[in-house]
Amino acid sequence: MAGIARLLQGPRPYIGVVALLLLAPILVVVSAPLHAPATEWTYVRTHILPAYLGETLRLIALAGTLAIVFGTSTAWLVSACDFPGRRFFRWALVLPLALPTYISAITFAALFGPTGLLSDRLRAALGVDIDILGPDGLAIVFALMLFPYVYLPARAAFSAGMSDVLEAAKLLGAGARRRAFRVAFPLARPAIAGGVLLVCMEVLNDYGAVQYYGVHTLTAGIFRSWGGLYDVGSALRLAGVLLLVVLALALGQRLLKRGGLRTAEGRALRRVRLSGWRAAGATTWCGLLVLFAFALPIGSLLGDTLATWNAAAIADLARPVVNTLYVGTWAAAITLVVAVAFAFAQRMGYGGLTRPASIGYVVPGAVIAIGVMGLAGPLAARTGWVLIGSLTLVIYAFSVRFLALAGQPLQAGLSQQPRMLDEAAHLLGASPVRTFLRVNLPLLRPSLLAAAAIVLIEVVKELPLTLILRPFNFETLSTRVFDMARIEQWREAAPPALLIVACGLVPVLLLERWMERR
Amino acid sequence: MGALLHITGTSFAHGERPVLRAVDLTVERGSTLVIVGASGCGKTTLLRAIAGLERPTAGTIRLEGEILSGPGVHVPPEERSIGFVFQGLALFPHLTVNGNVGFGLSHLPKAERHVRIAEELASVGLEGLGDRYPHQLSGGQQQRVAIARSLVRRPKLMLMDEPFSDLDPRTRAQVRTEVLRILREHGTTAIIVTHDREDAFHVADRIAEMDQGRIAREAAAEELRREWSHQPFA
Amino acid sequence: MRRTPAIALPLLLLTACGAPEAQRTTPPGADSAVVNVYTHRHYDTDKQLFARFTQETGIRVNVISAGDDELLSRLEAEGANTPADLVITADAGRLGLAKQRGFLKPVKSAVLDANVPAHLRDPEGNWYGFTMRARVIAYDKTKVKPEEVRTYDDLTKPRFKGKVLARSSENVYNQSLVAAMIAHDGPEKTTAWCKGVVANFARDPKGSDTDQLLAIGEGLGEVAIANSYYIGKLLTSDDPARQKAKGLIGVSFPDLSGHGTHVNVSGAGVVKYTKNEANAVKLLEFLSSDEAQRLFAEGNMEFPAKPGVPVAAVLQGFGPFTADTLDLSQLGLHNADAVKVLGAAGWR
């Protein structure tokens, strides 16, 4: 009894309740196989699961590897070398993050698909057939869209505290290539691993692009079971398998995190001035990535917007813009409050309670929506408190989904604050809460901004959650894109797509500045 | 024995701010020169210039008569045959002791490399620790790995930046003696930067005092010890 | 980071302006002048029609659009608390499923009975179809003769080895075509057909229906399976990327084992727990009226359910066709089997 009493002391119960609240929709999903009938499970297990799992693993392996190559190489170039355009590329390489993958995927298909605009030219000019549609093409598209998730942390790793070991390597006779591959890249491994995990999760989560490219991922399998076999039970079991894949990836990433460089301060990396073909190569490489990952899709969207210019249709987008920013701001604010509270709890040693709640990020949005409705439905039936169709529920679902994303920069920021500060504050008579509010939190300000930016970027791009849970007549930019894309009116989808990018640009650049300061 | 290192009129500036102002310095073969001075006086920058990590704006640096840095000449650091021990040691945390010490021997065949690493570890008293990672070693042991990593390449000149500053007083005296022994045994010429006079007297043959980017004076250790003992708080 | 407030302030102001609108639309209760619609259709024509309906009747139409499976899940979760009055989907299979799960309620209306032919509605009145689409064969006029593509079976002939274009089997259009075949011919014959088509594929299935048509334009194949209205839209498109295909494409309404061309419907049913039943029925009746049917035909290239309403001019050129009069609830019953047959045949 004394043990239970002690468990209920202090902040534990409060943290526990909030954590449970955020975990509940996922528990609903995970527990579904225990009671929901899965009429077609035998078929799904033998025919869908193995093939789709294999294709999923292949896709994330390929997309992840390419993202490492793109992200690490560019991060190294802008950190360790000087070449024409370096200052521009330093921030421009982050821009692809503002584009939702499903929009880029469609744009790429329009350019490089079998009937694409540029494929056409290339066929005419060079006689080569280009077809981006398919598993390998999709991996390339994903890598192009998502490599900034690797680029940003790798760049931060290269700039912080790595200058001494790299100079030591140089004095020991290591050439540029050996310094990069034997010293810098291995030391940046934890940062790169964290970035790749994000890339993999985005790939696992996608539905629109995989369907269009005809690729069988687990998420596609979930929808095949749900919509094709009319079997929600099997769909949820597949969602469970998807969760296992993600947990395995997360475990792998934790293993890779060991052995990283943990020096805090160091002089900035001495950049080597490249010349001749090396400089040209560096500029070309970064330029090609920015061109393909950002400029081409944006150019294509701009072209379509102008070609179908319709002032009334554009003006009609004002409300979706406001709605998008409205849910985005609220979701960012609420997620941030919870994330800060959890970061505090973790610093106080309650990490065991808060950590499980971060799993929401890896669950596909549509599945979270089912979980959320599975909670809200019975609640309404018992209490008459109808939440489905309210923005409250939409924002709650966003918090479930994006809490982990907001937590990352906060924890990174907190880990850089020496314990000494807390101890000093305690010795000066400050309570833990006061210490957190007066010492930790103000120091955390840049990280807070980064966390808010990340959530805002993701909410602006997010589609399935909003689509299913939204109130009547509530349209966001991404639901507008969806409406047009669903009926294959790609060109008419361009203006709202451009606005999504515009809304995402400000937070993306904020995020870039935050990483810069780290 | 003749002079190994000749520095004449060497200057360096960080943008507009001069850090080294026409430094002249000579180091005899096989001797140990200690540079002392307040922080920010340019000691570390001087070491980095000698190592080739910084390129002087004026003056000449010669090693065995060959120009390393001078007007129109800048031999890259990896070709200078100079060893450098960083203040933070800059050990590679992802490599074992063997990996660290062998890092600069990649041009040798594997078997020979192993022999050289073993010899070097023995000479610095780290036998049997080759498979450990840096974070599994004590501060003094890490120090010796850093020295071994440079010495194994048989440099003509060793540069050490504040080699004793991160150690507690007891290990400090030990490491000091140890470093001196290792340098003597290898017969290596060394320049050691420190802000601590105590350290300086223990290891130095000659001592140079730096102030605002200049060599304020340079003399035999004995001579300076006698002088400073009369004004301990200078 | 000092500039943070400067960025945040306009954002907050902007979103604060948005708040009232969002709140206002949230609780559409048992008001006498509204009808709440869950729809899987995202067409401009539907938006125009809802606006017309409001103009004529004074009844406001509130809309949530999403995928049909998601909408059914939402209906299920909401149960008796659902605000929805009418569900519109673009698949008879889903309408049958909604009926089977008890989400719908039967309604009777003389107007609906008069406007919607019996085979396009639920016998008990749980749902009514208001437009049809046909799953047709588009072909390259310069390479294929019309008589070579009279039936779906023609697609399996050696003549079209390496020439057949189709989208993936994840899509409901292919699933419901195959479900119809299973209903008529049984799973074995249907599996053989699927295998025959797969053996004739010009490439792995990918992209949308429109992409299959564009692929004909590029000479990547000679025949494609697509929905009729996508062809109609392509043929009236001014998009430069679509011009090449436009001039090449002919359309055949293929026969399915003597039953006619496979069709599916867009239709709607009144929700069991509706609080505005009269309004919902009014909207249903409006959707089946001449005015609405004409707009569906002209604006969206769909085939009107109501007999006598002309189809779009561009589709008239391809001649009349016989639509399969299979009981459409069969599509839902066989959809899972269709997915398995497609999977077994290796149709990606």
Short mmCIF file of N, CA and C in Angstrom, two decimals, chain B residues 29-135:
data_model
loop_
_atom_site.label_atom_id
_atom_site.label_comp_id
_atom_site.label_asym_id
_atom_site.label_seq_id
_atom_site.Cartn_x
_atom_site.Cartn_y
_atom_site.Cartn_z
N ARG B 29 67.84 21.73 -31.93
CA ARG B 29 67.53 20.32 -32.07
C ARG B 29 67.62 19.60 -30.73
N GLY B 30 66.63 18.79 -30.42
CA GLY B 30 66.65 17.97 -29.21
C GLY B 30 66.28 18.72 -27.94
N SER B 31 65.99 19.99 -28.06
CA SER B 31 65.65 20.75 -26.84
C SER B 31 64.14 20.87 -26.68
N THR B 32 63.74 21.33 -25.52
CA THR B 32 62.33 21.59 -25.26
C THR B 32 62.15 23.07 -24.96
N LEU B 33 61.35 23.71 -25.80
CA LEU B 33 61.06 25.12 -25.57
C LEU B 33 59.65 25.23 -25.01
N VAL B 34 59.51 26.00 -23.94
CA VAL B 34 58.18 26.22 -23.40
C VAL B 34 57.78 27.66 -23.66
N ILE B 35 56.57 27.85 -24.19
CA ILE B 35 56.08 29.21 -24.39
C ILE B 35 55.06 29.49 -23.31
N VAL B 36 55.26 30.55 -22.57
CA VAL B 36 54.30 30.94 -21.53
C VAL B 36 53.70 32.29 -21.89
N GLY B 37 52.59 32.58 -21.23
CA GLY B 37 51.95 33.88 -21.48
C GLY B 37 50.49 33.82 -21.08
N ALA B 38 49.91 34.99 -20.91
CA ALA B 38 48.50 35.06 -20.53
C ALA B 38 47.64 34.54 -21.67
N SER B 39 46.38 34.19 -21.37
CA SER B 39 45.53 33.70 -22.44
C SER B 39 45.24 34.83 -23.41
N GLY B 40 45.21 34.50 -24.70
CA GLY B 40 44.97 35.51 -25.71
C GLY B 40 46.24 36.20 -26.18
N CYS B 41 47.40 35.75 -25.72
CA CYS B 41 48.63 36.42 -26.12
C CYS B 41 49.15 35.92 -27.46
N GLY B 42 48.50 34.83 -28.00
CA GLY B 42 48.92 34.35 -29.31
C GLY B 42 49.71 33.06 -29.28
N LYS B 43 49.85 32.43 -28.08
CA LYS B 43 50.63 31.18 -27.97
C LYS B 43 50.09 30.10 -28.90
N THR B 44 48.79 29.85 -28.76
CA THR B 44 48.19 28.77 -29.53
C THR B 44 48.28 29.05 -31.03
N THR B 45 48.06 30.31 -31.39
CA THR B 45 48.12 30.68 -32.81
C THR B 45 49.52 30.44 -33.35
N LEU B 46 50.52 30.73 -32.55
CA LEU B 46 51.90 30.50 -32.99
C LEU B 46 52.11 29.01 -33.28
N LEU B 47 51.63 28.17 -32.35
CA LEU B 47 51.75 26.72 -32.57
C LEU B 47 51.06 26.32 -33.86
N ARG B 48 49.83 26.83 -34.04
CA ARG B 48 49.05 26.46 -35.22
C ARG B 48 49.73 26.93 -36.50
N ALA B 49 50.42 28.07 -36.42
CA ALA B 49 51.13 28.57 -37.60
C ALA B 49 52.31 27.66 -37.92
N ILE B 50 53.02 27.23 -36.86
CA ILE B 50 54.16 26.33 -37.08
C ILE B 50 53.68 25.02 -37.69
N ALA B 51 52.53 24.55 -37.19
CA ALA B 51 51.99 23.27 -37.68
C ALA B 51 51.44 23.40 -39.09
N GLY B 52 51.16 24.64 -39.52
CA GLY B 52 50.60 24.83 -40.85
C GLY B 52 49.10 24.92 -40.86
N LEU B 53 48.50 24.95 -39.66
CA LEU B 53 47.04 25.07 -39.60
C LEU B 53 46.60 26.51 -39.87
N GLU B 54 47.49 27.45 -39.63
CA GLU B 54 47.22 28.84 -40.01
C GLU B 54 48.32 29.25 -40.98
N ARG B 55 47.96 30.17 -41.88
CA ARG B 55 48.96 30.65 -42.83
C ARG B 55 49.36 32.07 -42.44
N PRO B 56 50.62 32.27 -42.06
CA PRO B 56 51.06 33.61 -41.60
C PRO B 56 50.87 34.65 -42.70
N THR B 57 50.64 35.90 -42.26
CA THR B 57 50.48 36.97 -43.25
C THR B 57 51.83 37.52 -43.68
N ALA B 58 52.87 37.31 -42.83
CA ALA B 58 54.22 37.76 -43.19
C ALA B 58 55.23 36.90 -42.46
N GLY B 59 56.48 36.91 -42.92
CA GLY B 59 57.54 36.20 -42.23
C GLY B 59 57.78 34.82 -42.79
N THR B 60 58.77 34.15 -42.23
CA THR B 60 59.17 32.85 -42.75
C THR B 60 59.30 31.85 -41.61
N ILE B 61 58.88 30.62 -41.85
CA ILE B 61 59.10 29.54 -40.90
C ILE B 61 59.91 28.46 -41.61
N ARG B 62 61.08 28.13 -41.03
CA ARG B 62 61.94 27.12 -41.65
C ARG B 62 62.13 25.94 -40.70
N LEU B 63 62.10 24.73 -41.26
CA LEU B 63 62.42 23.54 -40.49
C LEU B 63 63.60 22.88 -41.17
N GLU B 64 64.69 22.73 -40.44
CA GLU B 64 65.93 22.19 -41.02
C GLU B 64 66.29 22.94 -42.28
N GLY B 65 66.10 24.24 -42.25
CA GLY B 65 66.50 25.07 -43.38
C GLY B 65 65.48 25.12 -44.51
N GLU B 66 64.57 24.19 -44.53
CA GLU B 66 63.57 24.20 -45.60
C GLU B 66 62.42 25.13 -45.23
N ILE B 67 62.01 25.95 -46.18
CA ILE B 67 60.93 26.90 -45.89
C ILE B 67 59.59 26.19 -45.87
N LEU B 68 58.89 26.26 -44.71
CA LEU B 68 57.54 25.69 -44.60
C LEU B 68 56.50 26.73 -44.95
N SER B 69 56.69 27.93 -44.40
CA SER B 69 55.80 29.04 -44.70
C SER B 69 56.64 30.25 -45.03
N GLY B 70 56.27 30.93 -46.07
CA GLY B 70 56.98 32.12 -46.46
C GLY B 70 56.25 32.74 -47.61
N PRO B 71 56.78 33.84 -48.12
CA PRO B 71 56.10 34.48 -49.24
C PRO B 71 55.93 33.48 -50.39
N GLY B 72 54.69 33.21 -50.73
CA GLY B 72 54.41 32.31 -51.85
C GLY B 72 54.60 30.84 -51.55
N VAL B 73 54.95 30.51 -50.30
CA VAL B 73 55.14 29.10 -49.96
C VAL B 73 54.24 28.74 -48.78
N HIS B 74 53.55 27.60 -48.89
CA HIS B 74 52.83 27.10 -47.72
C HIS B 74 52.74 25.58 -47.83
N VAL B 75 53.66 24.91 -47.13
CA VAL B 75 53.63 23.45 -47.13
C VAL B 75 52.44 23.02 -46.30
N PRO B 76 51.55 22.15 -46.86
CA PRO B 76 50.37 21.76 -46.09
C PRO B 76 50.77 21.00 -44.83
N PRO B 77 49.97 21.10 -43.77
CA PRO B 77 50.35 20.55 -42.46
C PRO B 77 50.73 19.08 -42.51
N GLU B 78 49.99 18.30 -43.35
CA GLU B 78 50.26 16.87 -43.32
C GLU B 78 51.61 16.51 -43.92
N GLU B 79 52.28 17.49 -44.59
CA GLU B 79 53.58 17.18 -45.19
C GLU B 79 54.73 17.79 -44.40
N ARG B 80 54.47 18.29 -43.18
CA ARG B 80 55.50 19.04 -42.47
C ARG B 80 56.33 18.20 -41.52
N SER B 81 55.89 16.96 -41.27
CA SER B 81 56.59 16.13 -40.30
C SER B 81 56.62 16.80 -38.93
N ILE B 82 55.48 17.33 -38.55
CA ILE B 82 55.34 17.97 -37.24
C ILE B 82 54.19 17.29 -36.51
N GLY B 83 54.41 16.94 -35.27
CA GLY B 83 53.35 16.34 -34.46
C GLY B 83 52.66 17.42 -33.63
N PHE B 84 51.37 17.20 -33.36
CA PHE B 84 50.61 18.22 -32.63
C PHE B 84 49.73 17.52 -31.61
N VAL B 85 49.81 17.94 -30.37
CA VAL B 85 48.89 17.43 -29.36
C VAL B 85 47.97 18.58 -28.96
N PHE B 86 46.67 18.41 -29.27
CA PHE B 86 45.71 19.49 -29.02
C PHE B 86 45.42 19.64 -27.54
N GLN B 87 44.96 20.82 -27.20
CA GLN B 87 44.59 21.05 -25.81
C GLN B 87 43.52 20.06 -25.35
N GLY B 88 42.50 19.85 -26.19
CA GLY B 88 41.45 18.88 -25.82
C GLY B 88 41.81 17.46 -26.25
N LEU B 89 43.02 17.26 -26.71
CA LEU B 89 43.57 15.99 -27.19
C LEU B 89 43.04 15.58 -28.55
N ALA B 90 41.72 15.82 -28.81
CA ALA B 90 41.15 15.49 -30.12
C ALA B 90 41.37 14.04 -30.50
N LEU B 91 41.24 13.15 -29.52
CA LEU B 91 41.28 11.72 -29.85
C LEU B 91 40.02 11.39 -30.64
N PHE B 92 40.12 10.38 -31.52
CA PHE B 92 38.94 9.97 -32.27
C PHE B 92 38.09 9.06 -31.38
N PRO B 93 36.94 9.53 -30.95
CA PRO B 93 36.16 8.76 -29.97
C PRO B 93 35.61 7.46 -30.54
N HIS B 94 35.51 7.37 -31.86
CA HIS B 94 34.92 6.16 -32.45
C HIS B 94 35.98 5.12 -32.79
N LEU B 95 37.25 5.42 -32.51
CA LEU B 95 38.31 4.46 -32.80
C LEU B 95 38.95 4.00 -31.50
N THR B 96 39.46 2.76 -31.51
CA THR B 96 40.16 2.26 -30.32
C THR B 96 41.52 2.95 -30.21
N VAL B 97 42.23 2.64 -29.13
CA VAL B 97 43.58 3.17 -28.97
C VAL B 97 44.45 2.76 -30.16
N ASN B 98 44.35 1.48 -30.53
CA ASN B 98 45.10 1.03 -31.71
C ASN B 98 44.72 1.83 -32.95
N GLY B 99 43.41 2.04 -33.11
CA GLY B 99 42.92 2.79 -34.26
C GLY B 99 43.45 4.21 -34.26
N ASN B 100 43.47 4.82 -33.10
CA ASN B 100 43.97 6.19 -32.99
C ASN B 100 45.46 6.26 -33.32
N VAL B 101 46.23 5.38 -32.69
CA VAL B 101 47.67 5.45 -32.87
C VAL B 101 48.05 5.05 -34.29
N GLY B 102 47.29 4.11 -34.86
CA GLY B 102 47.62 3.65 -36.21
C GLY B 102 47.09 4.55 -37.29
N PHE B 103 46.29 5.55 -36.92
CA PHE B 103 45.60 6.37 -37.93
C PHE B 103 46.59 7.01 -38.91
N GLY B 104 47.72 7.48 -38.38
CA GLY B 104 48.68 8.19 -39.23
C GLY B 104 49.65 7.28 -39.93
N LEU B 105 49.43 5.96 -39.82
CA LEU B 105 50.37 5.00 -40.43
C LEU B 105 49.73 4.24 -41.58
N SER B 106 48.69 4.82 -42.14
CA SER B 106 47.90 4.06 -43.11
C SER B 106 48.72 3.68 -44.34
N HIS B 107 49.87 4.36 -44.54
CA HIS B 107 50.68 4.05 -45.71
C HIS B 107 51.47 2.76 -45.52
N LEU B 108 51.57 2.27 -44.27
CA LEU B 108 52.37 1.07 -44.01
C LEU B 108 51.54 -0.19 -44.21
N PRO B 109 52.20 -1.30 -44.56
CA PRO B 109 51.47 -2.57 -44.60
C PRO B 109 50.97 -2.94 -43.20
N LYS B 110 49.92 -3.74 -43.18
CA LYS B 110 49.22 -4.01 -41.93
C LYS B 110 50.15 -4.56 -40.85
N ALA B 111 50.96 -5.55 -41.22
CA ALA B 111 51.80 -6.22 -40.22
C ALA B 111 52.77 -5.21 -39.58
N GLU B 112 53.40 -4.43 -40.43
CA GLU B 112 54.37 -3.46 -39.94
C GLU B 112 53.69 -2.42 -39.05
N ARG B 113 52.47 -2.05 -39.48
CA ARG B 113 51.73 -1.05 -38.71
C ARG B 113 51.50 -1.57 -37.29
N HIS B 114 51.11 -2.85 -37.19
CA HIS B 114 50.83 -3.41 -35.87
C HIS B 114 52.06 -3.40 -34.99
N VAL B 115 53.19 -3.72 -35.58
CA VAL B 115 54.44 -3.72 -34.81
C VAL B 115 54.73 -2.32 -34.27
N ARG B 116 54.59 -1.35 -35.19
CA ARG B 116 54.89 0.04 -34.79
C ARG B 116 53.96 0.50 -33.67
N ILE B 117 52.66 0.16 -33.80
CA ILE B 117 51.70 0.58 -32.78
C ILE B 117 52.08 -0.03 -31.42
N ALA B 118 52.37 -1.34 -31.43
CA ALA B 118 52.71 -2.03 -30.19
C ALA B 118 53.95 -1.41 -29.55
N GLU B 119 54.97 -1.15 -30.37
CA GLU B 119 56.20 -0.52 -29.86
C GLU B 119 55.90 0.80 -29.18
N GLU B 120 55.07 1.59 -29.90
CA GLU B 120 54.81 2.94 -29.41
C GLU B 120 54.02 2.89 -28.11
N LEU B 121 53.02 2.00 -28.06
CA LEU B 121 52.22 1.89 -26.85
C LEU B 121 53.11 1.46 -25.68
N ALA B 122 54.05 0.54 -25.97
CA ALA B 122 54.96 0.09 -24.91
C ALA B 122 55.80 1.27 -24.40
N SER B 123 56.27 2.07 -25.33
CA SER B 123 57.16 3.15 -24.92
C SER B 123 56.44 4.23 -24.12
N VAL B 124 55.11 4.33 -24.28
CA VAL B 124 54.39 5.31 -23.44
C VAL B 124 53.68 4.61 -22.27
N GLY B 125 53.95 3.30 -22.12
CA GLY B 125 53.41 2.60 -20.96
C GLY B 125 51.93 2.27 -21.07
N LEU B 126 51.45 1.97 -22.29
CA LEU B 126 50.03 1.64 -22.46
C LEU B 126 49.87 0.22 -23.01
N GLU B 127 50.82 -0.68 -22.71
CA GLU B 127 50.72 -2.04 -23.23
C GLU B 127 49.38 -2.65 -22.82
N GLY B 128 48.77 -3.35 -23.76
CA GLY B 128 47.55 -4.11 -23.44
C GLY B 128 46.28 -3.28 -23.44
N LEU B 129 46.40 -2.00 -23.69
CA LEU B 129 45.19 -1.16 -23.69
C LEU B 129 44.73 -0.83 -25.11
N GLY B 130 45.34 -1.50 -26.08
CA GLY B 130 45.08 -1.14 -27.47
C GLY B 130 43.65 -1.28 -27.92
N ASP B 131 42.89 -2.16 -27.28
CA ASP B 131 41.51 -2.37 -27.72
C ASP B 131 40.52 -1.49 -26.99
N ARG B 132 41.00 -0.69 -26.05
CA ARG B 132 40.08 0.19 -25.34
C ARG B 132 39.70 1.38 -26.21
N TYR B 133 38.54 1.98 -25.85
CA TYR B 133 38.16 3.25 -26.48
C TYR B 133 38.59 4.40 -25.59
N PRO B 134 38.81 5.57 -26.17
CA PRO B 134 39.32 6.70 -25.38
C PRO B 134 38.53 6.95 -24.09
N HIS B 135 37.16 6.83 -24.18
CA HIS B 135 36.41 7.17 -22.98
C HIS B 135 36.56 6.13 -21.87
#
